[in-house]
Structure formats: structure tokens, C-alpha cells
Amino acid sequence: GDGSDMVLMVATGANNINIAGIQLDSVETVRVADSSTGGNTTVNLAGQSGITDLESSGSAQTGNINFSNVSAIADLNLSNTSGGGTTTVTYTATAVAGTADVQNVHLSTASQTGDVTIAGVETVAVTSDANSTLALAASSASKVTLDAGATTTTLDLDAAGNSALVNVDASATTGATTITIDADLSADGITVTG
């Protein structure tokens, strides 16, 4: 309908959960609240269009949340997350066919320690409005920016998948910031601006 519409999917239990074959009409936000204690949760968005935001809100899962077959780059919002679970965004080839794709990631009291994995984008722009932690694995990203204002933020970029990374810019952040990198991942070295 008019305005910004959201669909909420709640995952619980100890088994793999696969959500597929859904038809979303005029829905901009897909939100998952995952408290499952085993297995993975997959939200297959094949054939869906108009989605601008993917969200994990209040999730404390032990497995993986996978937004798959996403047809256009969408903002990823992580809020009030905890635990050791992971989050993956898998785009279609068409969605990330460009050479200057930007993935926005917004954090709000996000403390989940598992990797957030996003392939196919060249820049990841991270913002935060509350103390948060992000472990990022973005295999195509050469640049990661962080704008966390005065919040306390931990940004872990030492995953092996970050082999394209050459530039980390946290100059817009005034709060306490911890950034972990593995300089050996890049043959050209990594420039970090605080």
C-alpha cells in the first residue's frame, strides 16, 4: 500500500527454517526476528521487487539468517541483536552487476558476534546510532566507511573473505571505535583513517 510497509517473520525452534514462494506486493521492508536455537533461517526473496530494507531485529539465533535471491541492493538494518549467530545477504547476479555498488548497514544496539556476509558490493557504508558490534565479511568490497557518531563501536574486518579491502574510513565517528583488520589479506595493504 501507500507509505512504507513491512512484513515480519518470526523464527523459533531448533530446526532449519526455509521461507520461500511468498508473494510480497508493495512491501518495502522484510524483518526477521530469529530466536532459533539450532539450524538456519533462509528467507528466499526470488521474484520479489521493491524491497528497500532487510532487517534482523531482536534476533539471538545460534545459526544463520540468510536473505537469498535479493533482486536489488537493499539496506541491511541490525537492531537489538545478540548471540553468536550470523547473517548473510545473497544478491542475484543482476543486482550486483555494477562496479560501484554500495551496501548500507545500519546498527542499533547490535551485539551479535557472528559474521555478516555480503558478496558483490564494492563499498560497505556502516552507520550506528547506539553502541554496537559488527563482524563483516564482504568479499568484493574495497572500501568500508563507518559513521557511528559518538557511540562505542567495534568493527571486525579480519575475516578471510575481506581480501579486496584496501580502505577503511571512520573519520565521521567521534566515539570510541575499535577496528580489527588483517593487513595480510590485501596485497596492496589497507589504509585506515580514524
Coordinates of C-alpha atoms in Angstrom, one line a residue:
G1 CA 0.0 0.0 0.0
D2 CA 0.9 3.6 0.3
G3 CA 3.8 4.6 2.6
S4 CA 6.4 2.2 4.0
D5 CA 5.1 -1.4 4.6
M6 CA 6.8 -4.2 6.4
V7 CA 6.4 -7.9 6.7
L8 CA 7.7 -9.6 9.9
M9 CA 8.9 -13.2 10.0
V10 CA 9.5 -14.8 13.4
A11 CA 11.7 -17.9 13.6
T12 CA 11.9 -20.2 16.7
G13 CA 12.8 -23.8 17.5
A14 CA 15.7 -26.0 16.7
N15 CA 15.3 -26.9 13.0
N16 CA 16.2 -25.3 9.7
I17 CA 13.5 -22.9 8.6
N18 CA 13.0 -22.1 4.9
I19 CA 10.6 -19.4 3.8
A20 CA 10.1 -19.4 0.1
G21 CA 7.3 -19.0 -2.5
I22 CA 5.9 -15.9 -0.8
Q23 CA 4.4 -13.1 -2.9
L24 CA 5.0 -9.6 -1.5
D25 CA 3.1 -6.7 -3.0
S26 CA 4.1 -3.1 -2.2
V27 CA 6.2 -4.2 0.8
E28 CA 9.4 -2.3 1.3
T29 CA 10.8 -3.9 4.5
V30 CA 11.4 -7.6 5.3
R31 CA 12.1 -8.0 9.0
V32 CA 13.2 -11.2 10.7
A33 CA 13.1 -11.8 14.5
D34 CA 15.1 -15.1 14.9
S35 CA 15.4 -16.7 18.3
S36 CA 16.0 -20.3 17.0
T37 CA 18.5 -22.5 18.9
G38 CA 19.6 -24.6 16.0
G39 CA 19.6 -24.8 12.3
N40 CA 19.4 -21.9 9.9
T41 CA 16.7 -19.5 8.7
T42 CA 16.5 -18.8 5.0
V43 CA 14.2 -16.1 3.5
N44 CA 14.2 -16.7 -0.2
L45 CA 13.1 -13.5 -2.0
A46 CA 13.2 -14.8 -5.5
G47 CA 10.9 -12.9 -7.8
Q48 CA 10.2 -10.1 -5.3
S49 CA 10.7 -6.5 -6.2
G50 CA 10.5 -3.1 -4.4
I51 CA 12.3 -4.3 -1.2
T52 CA 14.4 -1.5 0.1
D53 CA 15.3 -2.7 3.6
L54 CA 16.3 -6.1 5.1
E55 CA 16.2 -6.3 8.9
S56 CA 17.2 -8.5 11.7
S57 CA 15.6 -7.2 14.8
G58 CA 15.8 -8.7 18.3
S59 CA 17.5 -11.8 16.9
A60 CA 19.6 -14.0 19.1
Q61 CA 19.9 -17.1 16.9
T62 CA 22.7 -19.5 17.0
G63 CA 22.6 -20.3 13.3
N64 CA 22.5 -18.2 10.1
I65 CA 19.8 -15.8 8.8
N66 CA 20.1 -15.8 5.0
F67 CA 18.2 -13.3 2.8
S68 CA 18.7 -15.0 -0.5
N69 CA 17.9 -14.1 -4.2
V70 CA 17.6 -10.4 -3.3
S71 CA 16.9 -8.7 -6.7
A72 CA 18.2 -5.2 -5.8
I73 CA 20.6 -3.8 -3.3
A74 CA 18.7 -3.1 0.0
D75 CA 19.8 -1.5 3.2
L76 CA 20.6 -4.0 6.0
N77 CA 19.4 -3.0 9.5
L78 CA 20.6 -4.9 12.5
S79 CA 18.9 -3.8 15.8
N80 CA 19.0 -5.3 19.3
T81 CA 20.8 -8.4 18.1
S82 CA 22.8 -10.7 20.4
G83 CA 24.4 -14.1 20.5
G84 CA 26.8 -15.8 18.1
G85 CA 24.6 -16.2 15.0
T86 CA 25.5 -15.0 11.5
T87 CA 23.6 -13.0 8.8
T88 CA 24.1 -13.4 5.1
V89 CA 22.7 -11.3 2.2
T90 CA 22.9 -13.0 -1.1
Y91 CA 22.1 -10.9 -4.2
T92 CA 21.2 -12.0 -7.7
A93 CA 23.9 -11.5 -10.3
T94 CA 21.9 -8.7 -11.9
A95 CA 21.6 -6.8 -8.6
V96 CA 25.4 -6.6 -8.2
A97 CA 26.4 -6.3 -11.8
G98 CA 27.8 -2.8 -11.4
T99 CA 31.3 -1.8 -10.3
A100 CA 30.3 0.8 -7.7
D101 CA 27.6 -0.9 -5.7
V102 CA 27.1 0.5 -2.2
Q103 CA 25.7 -1.6 0.7
N104 CA 24.3 0.4 3.6
V105 CA 24.4 -1.3 7.0
H106 CA 22.7 0.4 10.0
L107 CA 23.4 -0.8 13.5
S108 CA 21.4 0.0 16.6
T109 CA 22.4 -1.9 19.8
A110 CA 23.6 -4.7 17.6
S111 CA 26.0 -7.0 19.5
Q112 CA 25.8 -10.3 17.6
T113 CA 29.3 -11.6 17.1
G114 CA 28.8 -13.8 14.1
D115 CA 29.9 -12.6 10.6
V116 CA 27.7 -10.6 8.4
T117 CA 28.5 -11.8 4.9
I118 CA 27.7 -9.8 1.8
A119 CA 29.2 -10.5 -1.6
G120 CA 29.2 -8.5 -4.8
V121 CA 29.2 -4.9 -3.4
E122 CA 32.3 -2.6 -3.7
T123 CA 31.6 -0.3 -0.8
V124 CA 30.0 -1.0 2.6
A125 CA 28.8 2.1 4.4
V126 CA 28.2 1.4 8.1
T127 CA 26.2 3.7 10.4
S128 CA 25.3 3.3 14.0
D129 CA 23.0 5.2 16.5
A130 CA 23.8 3.1 19.5
N131 CA 26.7 1.0 20.9
S132 CA 27.2 -1.9 18.5
T133 CA 29.5 -4.6 17.2
L134 CA 29.8 -5.7 13.5
A135 CA 31.9 -8.5 12.2
L136 CA 31.9 -8.1 8.4
A137 CA 32.9 -10.3 5.5
A138 CA 32.4 -8.6 2.2
S139 CA 34.5 -10.3 -0.5
S140 CA 34.1 -7.7 -3.2
A141 CA 34.3 -4.6 -1.0
S142 CA 37.4 -2.4 -1.4
K143 CA 36.1 0.2 1.0
V144 CA 34.3 0.3 4.3
T145 CA 33.1 3.5 5.9
L146 CA 31.9 4.0 9.4
D147 CA 29.8 6.8 10.7
A148 CA 28.8 6.0 14.3
G149 CA 28.7 9.4 15.8
A150 CA 29.6 9.4 19.5
T151 CA 28.6 5.8 20.0
T152 CA 31.0 3.0 21.0
T153 CA 31.5 0.7 18.0
T154 CA 33.6 -2.4 17.3
L155 CA 34.2 -3.2 13.7
D156 CA 35.8 -6.6 12.9
L157 CA 37.2 -6.8 9.4
D158 CA 39.7 -9.6 9.8
A159 CA 37.6 -12.3 8.1
A160 CA 39.4 -14.1 5.3
G161 CA 36.7 -13.0 2.9
N162 CA 37.8 -9.4 3.1
S163 CA 40.6 -9.9 0.5
A164 CA 39.6 -6.9 -1.6
L165 CA 39.7 -4.4 1.2
V166 CA 42.1 -1.5 0.8
N167 CA 40.4 1.4 2.6
V168 CA 38.7 1.8 5.9
D169 CA 37.4 5.3 6.7
A170 CA 36.0 6.0 10.2
S171 CA 36.7 9.8 10.1
A172 CA 33.0 10.6 10.7
T173 CA 33.0 8.8 14.0
T174 CA 33.8 10.7 17.3
G175 CA 33.1 7.9 19.8
A176 CA 35.3 5.1 21.0
T177 CA 35.9 2.9 18.0
T178 CA 37.8 -0.4 17.7
I179 CA 38.6 -1.7 14.2
T180 CA 40.3 -5.0 13.7
I181 CA 41.9 -5.8 10.3
D182 CA 44.3 -8.4 8.9
A183 CA 46.7 -6.5 6.7
D184 CA 47.9 -9.7 5.1
L185 CA 44.6 -10.2 3.4
S186 CA 45.4 -7.4 0.9
A187 CA 48.4 -7.5 -1.4
D188 CA 48.1 -3.7 -1.7
G189 CA 47.8 -3.0 2.1
I190 CA 45.0 -1.4 3.9
T191 CA 44.7 2.3 4.7
V192 CA 42.7 3.1 7.9
T193 CA 41.5 6.6 8.6
G194 CA 40.2 7.4 12.1

